[in-house]
């Protein structure tokens, strides 16, 4: 048995950072030994610098770590970034420049022309953009990113059926409050209410989906030509983004084709048996009223996407519901699976 | 000042019936003097037969009425029907046959080829089908219906912009729990959850919308040719159905055209100043995150539809949010406005 | 008909300030003509300085008012204070010193030995402390306060039955999120949860209750000797604080005595027919499961307290439930009723 | 390693029955091989007879079991009863008479003078009443019961500090919706609301607490003389009953005494290392706003009770908050731990 690789988390005291700390707890490959945060927290023990807001207790092994400045210095080679978007650009670049492998959940570098935006089952080959990135920027390190939480759910579902040719997709999200961090959404805004707006979320879903489902060829990302229209809403649910999806296909496809494609979808993370990879990344539920966020989101350790209610769409071809765990598969778990994929590619050597 | 017209409510003890009782309280034209219900309740005082579940107290004038059998006999000429679908067909027909004007919220007769399915602003001319109905069935009375609660919201919004030519509409609803009656949705099902399924709701929205926006010509309903695809969901909101809508138009149309069309939409109910008609049936809200059900649904006595967030749709032409009060504009208020329209047409004479 | 008195609101742009603006809209005696706020807002129109968060639209007459600095200068004689506790002490004193009548909802002066803490039905005679206050402080103006929102509910219920001699009270509150202002409680904290802690709330309930139910004699407040123990909790309810109460009486008292005392409670505000006074300040509900916040809190314009479920207490004598509207009877409405009482006493002349 | 003991569940298709099925899944001593239900379900496979409503999937090993009539016949010796109270009396007696060991969650036999009402940490010695029961009733079998869900939470907390002498307790509960089964509480009743009433719950808490904390001496239960007053409320929380508690002690006791007593409380289930026993049955949380149901209820597999906010009570001596999992420690887990205790006593031999 190999020794574990030491890893760090940038922005470890915030909500996304806490999700990283929780998700990495007991990880078979990674050993969280370094936590970085803003000046305000640095020098304190993690337990003192952090208002732990997740269910269950703070992992004991992390509680005593000293919080470091968000500077390369003594950080491990692999760092996960949960930095706030307002500061992530500079900090992540500084780490990559200093030779670190930055696996980021922040939105800042996602759409850059030499940064992979990964959903490991869907576009593992986008990692081919890393050498270009290193050459362009003169970095020994690298930055890889995962998509917005609502995009992950959609792209895993579409990734499973992309083979049938997708022309157009209309998606409406009903997103959990945990997607907005802490304090995030005021209870006066969301209690017994719907907020039909999440800043920049629709634009992110529309453009990120095209990049992820597209190709990296001849040294450039070629977005998928499908048109995507997103309607993003916040609903009073704790965890789990639910999405209604209508899809127009370019090829003829039956319900049986689609359900089979969802359930049999396997890709590189499954083939390589990566530790955070769900055995079955997309699970079709037969019950007429599932998936549901409160009842289904924690299944498969939050790493699978659940699809249901496949039925003909009078406007396009087919419509269905999908659901995924926004803070796991849509954030911390997404980045950790990215790192596992990168290791399995030998990108860290 | 004319004396008020005596009216009755069929199914008065149930949830929809209670909404009728509440909405009719203080009505300037109608005086609720007759309440009908199932055998189990008949003979009791309304206050004793009814578990009043609405906010505020039971109207004093109704509390003492004796609950009658759901049979024509001594009922007033005009009866509103809040009968459960399992029994509405027979009972409503019996009343119409006996010469009553039945203004029904039940789904049973909505899609019949000689029964008007009314949204008074959108298709008041569908009342022209009544003589056909009377002739077909040999009735002196008549039945008119209002649509499903989620359909009313959509058709008022689309009615205001129908002039630009609508080819296709994809709609996702986030529907309030009050739409399911009482006890309706179990709290174990909906607390902090989304239920992505409401039985038959999508089919109703798709077909009812086509009938309402269509024409009655040459003695027959000609459905509007637009294609409608509905995704219906229940969310933990008390009152108010919120709907995301993407629309493809056959004509070129600008945002200003649409907003102007929403805000300036006036029709027969407004022209005739019907007592339950909202002054402005569709209200466009400029705020970036409105309308919201908890904050907006009670405005305009629950009789207007609120639209917001008009923006280009990458898949079709335009997309927006709309909101309406499901138990008022989508049920009791809808039927009462129907009756007001019918009176203003002289149909009761 | 007399002209209305011009009034102002200090802290008008915050949540409590907005509740004052809403409550004063259409008031028969008061005309809101002056709104004060922090430097950041002053000079702007109220509509531009304020993120209006209440249900319904911002009152048109106030939207165009220019926001003023929170300094006496040109303010009307009567100002309501919705100032944040962090600044209320100095600002309220400055206004009182400058001759203004400050009717405050802030906690800062509540427990001072020469400031009345008023529930107009319960202790209108505490206004006798105003001359002492003016003498002590050399003010031409004056400050009067209303209690914490949870205290108002309890003291109105206890005020109605105080005559039977109260020795001890144990109260547990289930408080609405609107009591915490905006953004107030994070949805991640309260969604489908209970927070068993509200900072300083228990201390306020315990001490304020004693002051309110006590006497002002010989130039000093003499707190009521009853012992009060409060357990304060936040629950996911929008408006309305629900409180369970166990009471030990010094005299023998029957259920009929207590229910009669609740329902027949009338005091100075009712006798003088003050415009914001509820006709019946305490309403006993006979239903076995009432009052309930969502169903009952808006009754009587939010100015009454609802009591229910009176039953023997195995530990003390009697126990019951009470409910009141925290932002109306517990805040803006409380202060406005205080001002009405003060006018009716001739204190403004 | 011993073979597991085969067990059955009566009323296995209902909500409490499902909790038994879930809790017994993977149990080291018990193997669920028999499921009984009403005539309507008998003969079907469990998966077909049951609308599975719990989070996660139905345990595979149970899904295929044939549902049996609720009659002794071929049932295993040990049966857990999740029967509805309307039928539990007769059925449980029939099983006990036929020689079965009935470990029941139903309320029917709890207060009988020869039936133990067990909280294994608190009153394991009450099992001494079993021989009396068998003699009284001529049974070879036996019935043991666990308390109401809200009582378990209170009695574990009080059990830990009973040594200091408890005279009086006032408790207010804020109970989760899962405590009411399915469909249980209508969402129209509890969404954004508090229901200040749960039928018979207060009486159960008051009398059951006295029996549990009392003694079984000289062949009879002698209830604890403490007075208990309960106020029971339903709040919109999924799982976990939160309770505010004020306690009067007969002895002088400090906060340190109490916190130490909570945290060091160990009893027979811990000494015998019973498989469902929490290592630490009562856990005192130091955070100022904990425990909270959504964040803490799943800790320790739902089998511990969490206490917090110990502070002086102005009316009695001390007050605090406690929380427990109503469907685990308050129902299925409680009964399973009872059975483990009974086995460890040799009562099944």
Short mmCIF file of N, CA and C in Angstrom, two decimals, chain B residues 15 53 177-179 181-192 235-239, chain D residues 15 53 177-179 181-192 235-239:
data_model
loop_
_atom_site.label_atom_id
_atom_site.label_comp_id
_atom_site.label_asym_id
_atom_site.label_seq_id
_atom_site.Cartn_x
_atom_site.Cartn_y
_atom_site.Cartn_z
N UNK B 15 -62.21 21.92 0.12
CA UNK B 15 -61.27 23.04 0.08
C UNK B 15 -61.64 24.04 -1.01
N UNK B 53 -60.51 25.60 6.81
CA UNK B 53 -59.05 25.52 6.81
C UNK B 53 -58.38 26.75 6.21
N UNK B 177 -48.64 23.99 -2.70
CA UNK B 177 -49.32 22.85 -2.09
C UNK B 177 -50.83 23.06 -2.02
N UNK B 178 -51.28 24.32 -1.96
CA UNK B 178 -52.73 24.54 -1.86
C UNK B 178 -53.46 24.08 -3.11
N UNK B 179 -52.72 23.87 -4.19
CA UNK B 179 -53.35 23.36 -5.41
C UNK B 179 -53.82 21.93 -5.29
N UNK B 181 -55.53 20.64 -2.68
CA UNK B 181 -56.65 20.46 -1.76
C UNK B 181 -56.19 20.04 -0.37
N UNK B 182 -57.12 19.41 0.37
CA UNK B 182 -56.81 19.02 1.74
C UNK B 182 -57.29 17.60 1.99
N UNK B 183 -56.53 16.70 2.61
CA UNK B 183 -55.19 16.94 3.14
C UNK B 183 -54.14 17.11 2.04
N UNK B 184 -54.41 16.71 0.84
CA UNK B 184 -53.49 17.00 -0.25
C UNK B 184 -52.13 16.37 -0.07
N UNK B 185 -51.10 17.16 -0.23
CA UNK B 185 -49.74 16.64 -0.21
C UNK B 185 -49.31 16.40 1.24
N UNK B 186 -48.81 15.21 1.52
CA UNK B 186 -48.29 14.91 2.86
C UNK B 186 -47.05 15.75 3.12
N UNK B 187 -46.95 16.25 4.35
CA UNK B 187 -45.75 17.04 4.66
C UNK B 187 -44.49 16.20 4.55
N UNK B 188 -44.57 14.90 4.83
CA UNK B 188 -43.39 14.04 4.68
C UNK B 188 -42.93 14.00 3.21
N UNK B 189 -43.82 14.28 2.29
CA UNK B 189 -43.43 14.27 0.88
C UNK B 189 -42.82 15.59 0.43
N UNK B 190 -43.28 16.70 0.97
CA UNK B 190 -42.91 17.99 0.36
C UNK B 190 -42.02 18.85 1.25
N UNK B 191 -41.92 18.53 2.54
CA UNK B 191 -41.08 19.38 3.39
C UNK B 191 -39.64 19.38 2.91
N UNK B 192 -39.10 20.57 2.60
CA UNK B 192 -37.72 20.70 2.11
C UNK B 192 -37.47 19.78 0.92
N UNK B 235 -43.68 22.26 -5.22
CA UNK B 235 -42.64 22.82 -4.35
C UNK B 235 -43.27 23.29 -3.04
N UNK B 236 -42.47 23.42 -1.97
CA UNK B 236 -43.05 23.78 -0.66
C UNK B 236 -43.38 25.27 -0.54
N UNK B 237 -44.39 25.67 -1.27
CA UNK B 237 -44.91 27.04 -1.26
C UNK B 237 -46.39 26.92 -0.92
N UNK B 238 -46.96 27.86 -0.18
CA UNK B 238 -48.36 27.72 0.25
C UNK B 238 -49.33 28.06 -0.89
N UNK B 239 -49.20 29.25 -1.44
CA UNK B 239 -50.10 29.68 -2.52
C UNK B 239 -49.30 30.29 -3.65
N UNK D 15 -45.32 3.04 8.17
CA UNK D 15 -44.12 3.86 8.32
C UNK D 15 -43.21 3.35 9.43
N UNK D 53 -41.14 4.72 1.76
CA UNK D 53 -41.08 6.18 1.84
C UNK D 53 -39.83 6.71 2.53
N UNK D 177 -42.22 16.20 11.81
CA UNK D 177 -43.38 15.64 11.12
C UNK D 177 -43.29 14.12 10.97
N UNK D 178 -42.08 13.58 10.97
CA UNK D 178 -41.97 12.12 10.79
C UNK D 178 -42.56 11.38 11.97
N UNK D 179 -42.77 12.06 13.08
CA UNK D 179 -43.38 11.44 14.24
C UNK D 179 -44.84 11.09 14.02
N UNK D 181 -46.13 9.65 11.26
CA UNK D 181 -46.38 8.60 10.27
C UNK D 181 -46.67 9.15 8.89
N UNK D 182 -47.35 8.32 8.07
CA UNK D 182 -47.63 8.73 6.70
C UNK D 182 -49.06 8.39 6.35
N UNK D 183 -49.87 9.27 5.73
CA UNK D 183 -49.48 10.60 5.28
C UNK D 183 -49.26 11.57 6.42
N UNK D 184 -49.74 11.28 7.61
CA UNK D 184 -49.43 12.11 8.77
C UNK D 184 -49.95 13.52 8.62
N UNK D 185 -49.09 14.47 8.88
CA UNK D 185 -49.50 15.87 8.91
C UNK D 185 -49.62 16.39 7.48
N UNK D 186 -50.75 17.01 7.16
CA UNK D 186 -50.92 17.61 5.84
C UNK D 186 -49.97 18.79 5.68
N UNK D 187 -49.40 18.91 4.50
CA UNK D 187 -48.49 20.04 4.29
C UNK D 187 -49.22 21.37 4.43
N UNK D 188 -50.51 21.41 4.07
CA UNK D 188 -51.26 22.66 4.26
C UNK D 188 -51.35 23.04 5.73
N UNK D 189 -51.19 22.09 6.62
CA UNK D 189 -51.25 22.40 8.04
C UNK D 189 -49.91 22.87 8.60
N UNK D 190 -48.82 22.35 8.09
CA UNK D 190 -47.54 22.58 8.78
C UNK D 190 -46.55 23.42 7.98
N UNK D 191 -46.78 23.62 6.69
CA UNK D 191 -45.82 24.41 5.91
C UNK D 191 -45.73 25.83 6.48
N UNK D 192 -44.53 26.23 6.89
CA UNK D 192 -44.31 27.57 7.46
C UNK D 192 -45.25 27.84 8.62
N UNK D 235 -43.64 21.15 14.52
CA UNK D 235 -42.95 22.19 13.73
C UNK D 235 -42.48 21.58 12.41
N UNK D 236 -42.20 22.41 11.40
CA UNK D 236 -41.82 21.87 10.09
C UNK D 236 -40.37 21.42 10.01
N UNK D 237 -40.10 20.34 10.70
CA UNK D 237 -38.78 19.70 10.74
C UNK D 237 -39.02 18.25 10.30
N UNK D 238 -38.09 17.65 9.59
CA UNK D 238 -38.32 16.29 9.09
C UNK D 238 -38.13 15.24 10.18
N UNK D 239 -36.97 15.24 10.80
CA UNK D 239 -36.67 14.25 11.85
C UNK D 239 -36.05 14.95 13.05
#
